[in-house]
mmCIF file of C-alpha atoms and ligand atoms in Angstrom:
data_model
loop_
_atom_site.group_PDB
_atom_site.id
_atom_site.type_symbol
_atom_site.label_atom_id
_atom_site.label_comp_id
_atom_site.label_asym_id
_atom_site.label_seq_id
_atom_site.Cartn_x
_atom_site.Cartn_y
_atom_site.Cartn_z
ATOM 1 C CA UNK A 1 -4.298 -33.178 3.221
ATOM 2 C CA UNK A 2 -7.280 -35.404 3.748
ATOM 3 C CA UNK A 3 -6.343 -37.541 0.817
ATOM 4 C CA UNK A 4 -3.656 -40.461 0.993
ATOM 5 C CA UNK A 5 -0.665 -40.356 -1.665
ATOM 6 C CA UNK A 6 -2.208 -42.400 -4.640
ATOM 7 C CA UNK A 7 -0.760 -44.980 -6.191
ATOM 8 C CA UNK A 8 -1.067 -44.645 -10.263
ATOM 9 C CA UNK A 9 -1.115 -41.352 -11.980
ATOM 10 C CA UNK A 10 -4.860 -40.780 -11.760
ATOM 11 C CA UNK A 11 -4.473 -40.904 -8.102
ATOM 12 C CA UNK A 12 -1.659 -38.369 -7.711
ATOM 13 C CA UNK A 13 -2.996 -35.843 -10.495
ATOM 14 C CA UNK A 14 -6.754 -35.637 -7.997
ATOM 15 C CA UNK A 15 -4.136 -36.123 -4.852
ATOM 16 C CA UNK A 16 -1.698 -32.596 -5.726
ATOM 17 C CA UNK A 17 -5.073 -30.975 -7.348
ATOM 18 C CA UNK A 18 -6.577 -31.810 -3.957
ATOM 19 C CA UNK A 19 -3.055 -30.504 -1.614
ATOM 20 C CA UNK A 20 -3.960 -26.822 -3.595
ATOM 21 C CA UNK A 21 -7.608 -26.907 -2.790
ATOM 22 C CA UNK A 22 -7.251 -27.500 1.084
ATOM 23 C CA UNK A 23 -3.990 -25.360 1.480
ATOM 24 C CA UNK A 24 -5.838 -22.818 0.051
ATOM 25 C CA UNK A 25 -8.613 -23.768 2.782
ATOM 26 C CA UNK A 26 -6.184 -24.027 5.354
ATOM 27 C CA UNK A 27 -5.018 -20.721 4.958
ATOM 28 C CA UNK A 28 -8.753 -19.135 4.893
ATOM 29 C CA UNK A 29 -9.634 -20.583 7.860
ATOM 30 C CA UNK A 30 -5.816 -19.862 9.163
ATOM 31 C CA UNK A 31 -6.523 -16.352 7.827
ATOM 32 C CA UNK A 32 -10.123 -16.231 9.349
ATOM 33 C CA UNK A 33 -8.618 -16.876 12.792
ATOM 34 C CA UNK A 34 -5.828 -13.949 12.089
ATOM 35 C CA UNK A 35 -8.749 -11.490 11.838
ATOM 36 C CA UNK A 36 -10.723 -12.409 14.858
ATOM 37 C CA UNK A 37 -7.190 -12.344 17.045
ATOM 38 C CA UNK A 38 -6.041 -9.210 14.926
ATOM 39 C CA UNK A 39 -2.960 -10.891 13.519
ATOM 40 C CA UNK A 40 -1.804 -8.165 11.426
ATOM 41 C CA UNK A 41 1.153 -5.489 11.539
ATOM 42 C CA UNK A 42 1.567 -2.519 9.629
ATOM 43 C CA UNK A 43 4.866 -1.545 8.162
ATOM 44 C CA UNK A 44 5.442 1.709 7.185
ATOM 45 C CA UNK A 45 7.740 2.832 4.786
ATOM 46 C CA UNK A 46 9.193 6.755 3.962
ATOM 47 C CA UNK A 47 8.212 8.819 1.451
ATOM 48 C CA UNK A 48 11.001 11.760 0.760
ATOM 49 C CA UNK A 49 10.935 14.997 -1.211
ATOM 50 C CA UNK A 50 13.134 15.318 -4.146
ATOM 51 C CA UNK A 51 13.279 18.531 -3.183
ATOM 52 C CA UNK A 52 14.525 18.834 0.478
ATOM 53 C CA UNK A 53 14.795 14.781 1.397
ATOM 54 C CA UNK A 54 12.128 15.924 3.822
ATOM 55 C CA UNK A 55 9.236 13.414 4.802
ATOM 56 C CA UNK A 56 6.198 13.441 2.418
ATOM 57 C CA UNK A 57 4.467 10.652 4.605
ATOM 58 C CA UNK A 58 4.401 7.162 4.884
ATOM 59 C CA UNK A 59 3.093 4.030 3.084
ATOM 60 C CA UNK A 60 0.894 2.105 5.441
ATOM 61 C CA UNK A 61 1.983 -2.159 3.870
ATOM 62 C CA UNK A 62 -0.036 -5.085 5.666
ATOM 63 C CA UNK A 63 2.136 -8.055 7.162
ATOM 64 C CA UNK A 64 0.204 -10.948 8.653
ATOM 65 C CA UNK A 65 1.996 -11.954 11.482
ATOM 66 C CA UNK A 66 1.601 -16.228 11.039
ATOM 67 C CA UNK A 67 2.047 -18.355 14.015
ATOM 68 C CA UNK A 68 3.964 -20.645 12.237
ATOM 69 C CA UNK A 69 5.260 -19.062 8.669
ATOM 70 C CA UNK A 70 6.251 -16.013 10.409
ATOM 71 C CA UNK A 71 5.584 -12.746 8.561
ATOM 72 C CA UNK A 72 3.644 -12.895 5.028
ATOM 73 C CA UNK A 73 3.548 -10.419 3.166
ATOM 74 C CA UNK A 74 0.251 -9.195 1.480
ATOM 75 C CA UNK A 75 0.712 -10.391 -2.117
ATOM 76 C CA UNK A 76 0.090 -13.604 -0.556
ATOM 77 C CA UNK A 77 -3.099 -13.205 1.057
ATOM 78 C CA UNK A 78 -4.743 -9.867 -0.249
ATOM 79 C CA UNK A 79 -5.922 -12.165 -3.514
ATOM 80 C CA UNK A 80 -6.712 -14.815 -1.317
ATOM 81 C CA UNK A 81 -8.635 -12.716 0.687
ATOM 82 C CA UNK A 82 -10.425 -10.555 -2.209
ATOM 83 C CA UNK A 83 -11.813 -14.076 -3.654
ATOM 84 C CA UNK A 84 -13.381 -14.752 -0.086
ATOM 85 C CA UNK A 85 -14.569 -11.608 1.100
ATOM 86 C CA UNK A 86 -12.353 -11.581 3.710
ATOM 87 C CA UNK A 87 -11.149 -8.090 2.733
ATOM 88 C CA UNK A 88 -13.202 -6.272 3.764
ATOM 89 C CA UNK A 89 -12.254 -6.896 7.385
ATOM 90 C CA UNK A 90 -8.906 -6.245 7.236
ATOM 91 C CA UNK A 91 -9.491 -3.031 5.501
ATOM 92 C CA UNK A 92 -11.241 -1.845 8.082
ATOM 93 C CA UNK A 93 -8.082 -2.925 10.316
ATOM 94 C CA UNK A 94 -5.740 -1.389 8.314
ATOM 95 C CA UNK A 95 -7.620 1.848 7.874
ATOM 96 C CA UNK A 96 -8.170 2.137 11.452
ATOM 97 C CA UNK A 97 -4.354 1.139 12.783
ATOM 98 C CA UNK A 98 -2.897 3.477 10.030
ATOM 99 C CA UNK A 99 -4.918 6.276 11.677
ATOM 100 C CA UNK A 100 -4.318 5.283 15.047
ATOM 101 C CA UNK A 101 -0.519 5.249 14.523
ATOM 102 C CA UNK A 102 -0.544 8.722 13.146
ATOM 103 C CA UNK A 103 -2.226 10.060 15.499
ATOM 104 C CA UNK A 104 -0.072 8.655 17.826
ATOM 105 C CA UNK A 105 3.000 10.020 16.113
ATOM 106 C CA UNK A 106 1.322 13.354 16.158
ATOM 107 C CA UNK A 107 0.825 12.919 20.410
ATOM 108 C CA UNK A 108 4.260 11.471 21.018
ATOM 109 C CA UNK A 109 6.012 14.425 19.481
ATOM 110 C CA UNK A 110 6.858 12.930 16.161
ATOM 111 C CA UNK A 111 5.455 15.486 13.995
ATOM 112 C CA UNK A 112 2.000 15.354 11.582
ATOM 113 C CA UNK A 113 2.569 12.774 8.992
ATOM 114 C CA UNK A 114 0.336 11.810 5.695
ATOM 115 C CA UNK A 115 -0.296 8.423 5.723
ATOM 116 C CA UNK A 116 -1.030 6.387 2.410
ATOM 117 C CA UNK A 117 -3.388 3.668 2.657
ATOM 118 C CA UNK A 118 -3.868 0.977 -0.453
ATOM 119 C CA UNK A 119 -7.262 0.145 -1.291
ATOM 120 C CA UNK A 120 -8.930 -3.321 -2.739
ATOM 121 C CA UNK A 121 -11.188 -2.276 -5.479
ATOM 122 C CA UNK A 122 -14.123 -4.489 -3.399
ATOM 123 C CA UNK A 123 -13.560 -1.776 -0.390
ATOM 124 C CA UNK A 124 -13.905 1.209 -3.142
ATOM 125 C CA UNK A 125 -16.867 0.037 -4.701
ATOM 126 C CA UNK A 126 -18.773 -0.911 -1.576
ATOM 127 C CA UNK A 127 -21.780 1.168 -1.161
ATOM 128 C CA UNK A 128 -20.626 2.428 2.688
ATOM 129 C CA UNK A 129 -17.576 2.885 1.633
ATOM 130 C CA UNK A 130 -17.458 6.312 2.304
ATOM 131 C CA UNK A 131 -19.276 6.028 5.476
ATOM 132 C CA UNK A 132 -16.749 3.395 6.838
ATOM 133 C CA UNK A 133 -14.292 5.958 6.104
ATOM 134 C CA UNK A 134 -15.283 9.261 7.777
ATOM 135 C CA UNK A 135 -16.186 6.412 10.725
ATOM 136 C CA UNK A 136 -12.592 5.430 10.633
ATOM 137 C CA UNK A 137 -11.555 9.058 10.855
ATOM 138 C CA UNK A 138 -13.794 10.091 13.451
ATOM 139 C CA UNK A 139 -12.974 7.243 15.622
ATOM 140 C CA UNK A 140 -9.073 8.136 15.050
ATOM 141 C CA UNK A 141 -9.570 11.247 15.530
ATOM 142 C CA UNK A 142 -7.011 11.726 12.839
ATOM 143 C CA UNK A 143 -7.930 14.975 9.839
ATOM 144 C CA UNK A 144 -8.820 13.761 6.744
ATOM 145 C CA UNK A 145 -5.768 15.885 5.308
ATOM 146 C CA UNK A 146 -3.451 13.145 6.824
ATOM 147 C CA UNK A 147 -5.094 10.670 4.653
ATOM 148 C CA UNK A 148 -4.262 9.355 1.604
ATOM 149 C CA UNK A 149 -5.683 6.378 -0.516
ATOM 150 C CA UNK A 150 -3.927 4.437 -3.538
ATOM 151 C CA UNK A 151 -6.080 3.224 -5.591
ATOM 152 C CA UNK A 152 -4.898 1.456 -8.853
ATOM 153 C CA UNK A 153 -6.411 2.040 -12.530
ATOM 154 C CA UNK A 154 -8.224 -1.002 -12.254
ATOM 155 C CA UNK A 155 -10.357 0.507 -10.064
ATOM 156 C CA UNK A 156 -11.657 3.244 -11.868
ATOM 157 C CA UNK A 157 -11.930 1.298 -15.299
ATOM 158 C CA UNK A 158 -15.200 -0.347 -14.490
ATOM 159 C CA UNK A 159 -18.171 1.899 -13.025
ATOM 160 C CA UNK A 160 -16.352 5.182 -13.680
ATOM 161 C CA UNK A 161 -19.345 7.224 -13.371
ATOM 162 C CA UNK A 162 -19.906 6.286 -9.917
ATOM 163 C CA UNK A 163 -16.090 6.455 -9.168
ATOM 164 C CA UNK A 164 -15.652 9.273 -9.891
ATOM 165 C CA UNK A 165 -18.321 10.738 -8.154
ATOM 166 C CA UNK A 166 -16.508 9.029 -5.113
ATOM 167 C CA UNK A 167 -13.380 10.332 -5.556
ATOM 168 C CA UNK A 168 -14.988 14.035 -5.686
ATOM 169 C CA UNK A 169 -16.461 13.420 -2.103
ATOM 170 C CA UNK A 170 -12.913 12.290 -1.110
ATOM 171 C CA UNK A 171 -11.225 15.292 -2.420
ATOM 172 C CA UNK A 172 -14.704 17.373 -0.597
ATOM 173 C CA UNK A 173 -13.377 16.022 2.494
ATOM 174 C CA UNK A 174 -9.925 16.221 1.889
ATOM 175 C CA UNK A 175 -8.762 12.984 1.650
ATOM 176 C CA UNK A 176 -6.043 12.634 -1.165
ATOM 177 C CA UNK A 177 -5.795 10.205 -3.934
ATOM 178 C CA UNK A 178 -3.059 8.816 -5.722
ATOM 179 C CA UNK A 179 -2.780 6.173 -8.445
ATOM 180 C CA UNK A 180 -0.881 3.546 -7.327
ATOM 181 C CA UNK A 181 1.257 1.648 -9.661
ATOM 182 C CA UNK A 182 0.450 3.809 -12.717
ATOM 183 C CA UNK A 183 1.634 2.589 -15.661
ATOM 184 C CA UNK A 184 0.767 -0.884 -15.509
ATOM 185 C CA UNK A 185 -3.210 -0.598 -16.283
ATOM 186 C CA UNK A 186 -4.877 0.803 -19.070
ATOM 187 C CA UNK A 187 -4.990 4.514 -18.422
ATOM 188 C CA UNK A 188 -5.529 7.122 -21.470
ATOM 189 C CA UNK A 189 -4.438 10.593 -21.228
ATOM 190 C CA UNK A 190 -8.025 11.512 -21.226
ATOM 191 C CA UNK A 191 -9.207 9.575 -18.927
ATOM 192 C CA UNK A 192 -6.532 10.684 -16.267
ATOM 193 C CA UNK A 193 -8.038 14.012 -16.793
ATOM 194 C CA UNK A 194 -10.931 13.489 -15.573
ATOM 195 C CA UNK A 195 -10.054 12.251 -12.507
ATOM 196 C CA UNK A 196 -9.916 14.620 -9.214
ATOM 197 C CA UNK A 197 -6.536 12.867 -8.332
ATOM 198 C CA UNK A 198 -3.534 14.307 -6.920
ATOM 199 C CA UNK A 199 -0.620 12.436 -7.658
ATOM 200 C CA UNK A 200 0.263 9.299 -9.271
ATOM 201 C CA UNK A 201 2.781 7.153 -8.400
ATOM 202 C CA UNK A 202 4.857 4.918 -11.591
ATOM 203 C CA UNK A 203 5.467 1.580 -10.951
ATOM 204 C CA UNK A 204 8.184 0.036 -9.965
ATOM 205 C CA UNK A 205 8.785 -2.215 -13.095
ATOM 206 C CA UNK A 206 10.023 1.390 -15.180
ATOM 207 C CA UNK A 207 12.206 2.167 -12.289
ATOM 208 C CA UNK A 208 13.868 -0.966 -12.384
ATOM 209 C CA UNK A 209 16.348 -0.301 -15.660
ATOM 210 C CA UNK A 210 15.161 3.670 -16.071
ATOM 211 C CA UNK A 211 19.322 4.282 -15.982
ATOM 212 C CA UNK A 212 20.121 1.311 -18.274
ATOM 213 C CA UNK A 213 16.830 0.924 -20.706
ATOM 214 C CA UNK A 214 16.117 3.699 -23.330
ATOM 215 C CA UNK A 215 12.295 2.747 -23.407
ATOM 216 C CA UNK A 216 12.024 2.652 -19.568
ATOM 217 C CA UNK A 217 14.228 6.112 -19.057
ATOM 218 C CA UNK A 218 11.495 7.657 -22.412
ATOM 219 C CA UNK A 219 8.640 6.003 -20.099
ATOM 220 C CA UNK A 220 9.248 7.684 -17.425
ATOM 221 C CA UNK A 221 10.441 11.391 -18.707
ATOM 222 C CA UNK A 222 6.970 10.768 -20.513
ATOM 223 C CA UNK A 223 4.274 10.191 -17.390
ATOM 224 C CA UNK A 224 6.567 12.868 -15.355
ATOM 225 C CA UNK A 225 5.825 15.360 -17.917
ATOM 226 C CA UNK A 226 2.114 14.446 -18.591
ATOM 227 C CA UNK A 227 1.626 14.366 -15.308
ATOM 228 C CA UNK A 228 2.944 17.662 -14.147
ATOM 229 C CA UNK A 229 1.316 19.539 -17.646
ATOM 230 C CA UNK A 230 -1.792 17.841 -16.034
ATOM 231 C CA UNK A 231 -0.961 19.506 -12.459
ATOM 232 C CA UNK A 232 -0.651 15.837 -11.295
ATOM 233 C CA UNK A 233 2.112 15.183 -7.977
ATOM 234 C CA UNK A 234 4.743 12.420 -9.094
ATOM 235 C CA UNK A 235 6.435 9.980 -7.132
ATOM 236 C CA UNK A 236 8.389 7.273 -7.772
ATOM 237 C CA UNK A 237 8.246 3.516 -6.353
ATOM 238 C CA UNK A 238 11.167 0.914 -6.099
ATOM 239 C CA UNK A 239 13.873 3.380 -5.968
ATOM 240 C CA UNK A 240 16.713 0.610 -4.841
ATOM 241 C CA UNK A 241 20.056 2.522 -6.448
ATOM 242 C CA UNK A 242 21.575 6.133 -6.677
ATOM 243 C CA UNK A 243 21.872 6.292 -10.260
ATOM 244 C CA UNK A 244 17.973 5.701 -10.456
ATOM 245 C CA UNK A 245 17.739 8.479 -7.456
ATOM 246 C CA UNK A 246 19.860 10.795 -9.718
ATOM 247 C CA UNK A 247 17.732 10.453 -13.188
ATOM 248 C CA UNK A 248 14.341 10.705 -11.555
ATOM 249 C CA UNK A 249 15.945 13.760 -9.102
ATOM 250 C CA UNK A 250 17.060 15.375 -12.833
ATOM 251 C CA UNK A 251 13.925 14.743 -14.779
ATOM 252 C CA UNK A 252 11.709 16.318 -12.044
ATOM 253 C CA UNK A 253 10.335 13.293 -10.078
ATOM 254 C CA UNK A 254 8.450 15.301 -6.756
ATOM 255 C CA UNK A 255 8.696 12.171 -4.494
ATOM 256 C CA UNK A 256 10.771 9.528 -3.721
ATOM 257 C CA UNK A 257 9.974 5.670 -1.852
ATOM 258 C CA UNK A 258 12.256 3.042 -2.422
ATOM 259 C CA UNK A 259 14.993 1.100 -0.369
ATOM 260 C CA UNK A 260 17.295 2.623 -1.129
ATOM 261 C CA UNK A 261 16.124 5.453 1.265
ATOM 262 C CA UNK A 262 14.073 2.727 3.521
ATOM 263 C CA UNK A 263 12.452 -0.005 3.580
ATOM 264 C CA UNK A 264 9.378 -0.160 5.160
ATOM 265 C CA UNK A 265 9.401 -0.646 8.575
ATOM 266 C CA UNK A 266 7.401 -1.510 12.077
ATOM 267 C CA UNK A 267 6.173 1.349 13.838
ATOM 268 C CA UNK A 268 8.695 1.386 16.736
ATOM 269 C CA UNK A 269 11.691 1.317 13.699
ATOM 270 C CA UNK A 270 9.797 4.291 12.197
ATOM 271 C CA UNK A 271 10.091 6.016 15.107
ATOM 272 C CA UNK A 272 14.192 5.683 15.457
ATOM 273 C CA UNK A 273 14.206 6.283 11.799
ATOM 274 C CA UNK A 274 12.488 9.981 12.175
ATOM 275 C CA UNK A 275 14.834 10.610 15.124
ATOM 276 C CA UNK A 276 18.075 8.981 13.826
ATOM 277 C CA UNK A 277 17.247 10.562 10.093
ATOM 278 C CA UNK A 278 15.100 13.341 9.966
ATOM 279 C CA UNK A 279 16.034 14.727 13.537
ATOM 280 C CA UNK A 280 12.504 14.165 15.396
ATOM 281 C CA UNK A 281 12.607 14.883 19.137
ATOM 282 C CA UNK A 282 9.984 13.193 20.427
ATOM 283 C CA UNK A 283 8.628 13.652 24.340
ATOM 284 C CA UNK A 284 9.088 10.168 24.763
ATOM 285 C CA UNK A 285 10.925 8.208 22.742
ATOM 286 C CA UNK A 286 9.167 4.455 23.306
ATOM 287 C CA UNK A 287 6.105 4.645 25.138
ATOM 288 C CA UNK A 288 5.315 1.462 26.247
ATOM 289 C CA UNK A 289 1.935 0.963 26.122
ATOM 290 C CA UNK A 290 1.453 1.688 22.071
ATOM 291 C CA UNK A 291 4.320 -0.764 20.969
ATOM 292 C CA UNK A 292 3.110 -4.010 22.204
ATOM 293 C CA UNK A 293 -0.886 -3.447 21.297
HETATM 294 P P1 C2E B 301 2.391 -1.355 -3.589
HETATM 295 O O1 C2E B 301 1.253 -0.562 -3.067
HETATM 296 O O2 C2E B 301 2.890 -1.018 -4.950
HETATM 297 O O3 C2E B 301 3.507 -1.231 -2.470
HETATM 298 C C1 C2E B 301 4.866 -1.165 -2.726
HETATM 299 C C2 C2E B 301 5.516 -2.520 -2.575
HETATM 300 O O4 C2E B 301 6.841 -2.403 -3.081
HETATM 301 C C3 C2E B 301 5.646 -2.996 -1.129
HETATM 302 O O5 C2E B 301 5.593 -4.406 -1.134
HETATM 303 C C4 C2E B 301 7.049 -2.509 -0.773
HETATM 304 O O6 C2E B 301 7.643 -3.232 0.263
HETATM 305 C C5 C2E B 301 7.760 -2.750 -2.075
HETATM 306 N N1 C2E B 301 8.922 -1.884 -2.255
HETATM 307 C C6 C2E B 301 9.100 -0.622 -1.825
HETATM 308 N N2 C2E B 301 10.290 -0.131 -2.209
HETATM 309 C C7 C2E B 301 10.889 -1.117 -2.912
HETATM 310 C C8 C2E B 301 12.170 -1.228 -3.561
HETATM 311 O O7 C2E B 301 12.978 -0.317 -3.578
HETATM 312 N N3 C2E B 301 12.432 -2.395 -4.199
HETATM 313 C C9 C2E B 301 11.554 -3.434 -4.199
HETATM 314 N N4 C2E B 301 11.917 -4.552 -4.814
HETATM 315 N N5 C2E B 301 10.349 -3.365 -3.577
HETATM 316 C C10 C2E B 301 10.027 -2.219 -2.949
HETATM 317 P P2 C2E B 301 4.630 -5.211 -0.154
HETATM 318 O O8 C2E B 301 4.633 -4.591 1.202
HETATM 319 O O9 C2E B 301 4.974 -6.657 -0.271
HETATM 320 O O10 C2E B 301 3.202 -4.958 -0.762
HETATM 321 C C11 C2E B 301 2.851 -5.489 -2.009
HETATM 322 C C12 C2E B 301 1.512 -4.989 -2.462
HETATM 323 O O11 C2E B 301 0.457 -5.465 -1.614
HETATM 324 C C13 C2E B 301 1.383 -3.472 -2.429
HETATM 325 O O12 C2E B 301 2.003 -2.938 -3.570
HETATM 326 C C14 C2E B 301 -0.105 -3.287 -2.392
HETATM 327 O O13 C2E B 301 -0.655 -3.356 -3.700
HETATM 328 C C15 C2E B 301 -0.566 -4.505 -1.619
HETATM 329 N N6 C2E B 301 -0.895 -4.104 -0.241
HETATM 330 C C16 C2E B 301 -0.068 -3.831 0.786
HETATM 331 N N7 C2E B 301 -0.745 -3.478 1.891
HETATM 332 C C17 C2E B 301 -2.062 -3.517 1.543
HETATM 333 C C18 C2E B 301 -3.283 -3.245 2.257
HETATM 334 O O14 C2E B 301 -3.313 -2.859 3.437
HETATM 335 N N8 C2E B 301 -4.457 -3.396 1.556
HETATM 336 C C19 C2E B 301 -4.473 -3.792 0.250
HETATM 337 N N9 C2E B 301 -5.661 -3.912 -0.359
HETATM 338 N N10 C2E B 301 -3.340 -4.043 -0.432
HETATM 339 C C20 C2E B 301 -2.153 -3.920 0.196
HETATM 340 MG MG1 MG B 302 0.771 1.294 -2.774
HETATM 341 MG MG1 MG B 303 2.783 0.968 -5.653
HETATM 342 MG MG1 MG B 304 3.848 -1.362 -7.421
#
């Protein structure tokens, strides 16, 4: 931004090499200012039974809410804000905010809802990790049973000693963990056992053509079956169409997300969609004070 358009090619290569370097900048600092005014918005979105199309809980997703772009989603500032270090204080947002809003569901007559909260692997592996977390929950007030973290394979690849010790203290407390785009890493049959996990959740990417591509639909038949000889929970990410609803609904799938039941959603649209969809009667329908905080 600093730098003038050059004039030969020299000039132009340093001048574009130079427009990535300080919008990169300007969005750190941009994003620096978003966490000291709390610029952020969760969105949650539905996870269904396969077995009743009851609620299984929700998947807290970070927007930042831009003053100028408008909404951005988190694949384009979650990197951005692992490289800096700026992470770790929107973790603590999100953690917090996904909590709070449960709770709140609880108190307003929406029912008790799991919520599932995606970690960085820089949050997991930070040595107060766990006593961030219990803080978060305590502050809440919300039980750790109504808690659940993805974490993705990546995480557990490196320091899986100490990793797994943490994810035995999380289970201790109650917290649940899923795998979160499984499929995609590196994991080994025997490494999954070892993990005290719950559920794991297949990536999107084998959803996609399960219906149309033989390799995807033998994928898929292949973690659900692993999975469940392993006493593993499955669900399924990116469900978009009914014929994909229909195979993974056959083939044994426990848990459904996708748009094609919802897409995620603000809190005050969750809220219509658990009365207009899963008949919640809430004591009062939109409190004021919680929806513009
Ligand atoms: P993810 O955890 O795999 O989340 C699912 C993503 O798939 C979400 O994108 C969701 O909107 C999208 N999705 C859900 N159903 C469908 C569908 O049927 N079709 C398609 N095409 N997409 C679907 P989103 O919200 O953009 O989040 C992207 C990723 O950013 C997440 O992937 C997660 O890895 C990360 N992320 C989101 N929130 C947080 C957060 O609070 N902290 C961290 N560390 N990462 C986050
Ligand atoms: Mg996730
Ligand atoms: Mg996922
Ligand atoms: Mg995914």
């Amino acid at each position: 931004r600093a730098k003038q358009k050059g004039r030969n090619a020299w000039e132009c290569f340093t001048s574009d090499l130079n427009d990535e370097v300080s919008s990169r900048m300007a969005l750190r600092n941009d994003l620096q200012e978003a966490i000291e005014a709390e610029n952020f918005e969760l969105h949650y979105q539905p996870l269904l039974n396969a077995a009743d199309g009851s609620v299984a809980g929700f998947e807290a997703l970070v927007r930042w809410k831009h003053p100028v772009r408008g909404y951005l989603s988190p694949g384009l500032f979650i990197p951005l804000a692992e490289d800096t270090g700026q992470i770790g204080p929107i973790s603590e947002w999100v953690l917090r905010r996904a909590c709070r809003d449960m709770c709140l569901l609880a108190v307003q007559g929406y029912g008790h809802h799991r919520v599932s909260v995606n970690l960085s692997p820089l949050q997991f592996h930070r040595p107060n990790f766990m006593t961030n977390l219990q803080q978060a929950l305590l502050e809440t007030g919300l039980a750790p049973d109504y808690l659940e973290l993805e974490l993705t394979e990546g995480i557990l690849m490196n320091d899986t000693a100490t990793a797994i010790a943490t994810l035995h203290k999380l289970r201790d407390m109650g917290v649940e963990v899923s795998i979160d785009d499984f499929g995609t890493g590196y994991s080994s049959l025997s490494y999954l056992k070892q993990l005290p996990i719950g559920k794991i959740k297949i990536d999107r990417s084998f959803i996609r053509d399960v219906t149309t591509n033989p390799h995807d639909s033998a994928i898929v038949q292949g973690i659900i079956s692993m999975a469940h000889h392993l006493g593993l929970e499955v669900v399924a990410e990116g469900i978009e169409e009914r014929d994909q609803r229909d195979f993974l609904a056959e083939h044994g799938c426990d848990v459904f997300q996708g748009f094609y039941f919802a897409r995620p959603m603000p809190l005050d649209g969750l809220k219509r969609y658990m009365i207009e969809q899963h008949q919640a009667s809430p004591d009062s329908p939109n409190p004021p004070a919680a929806s513009d905080r």
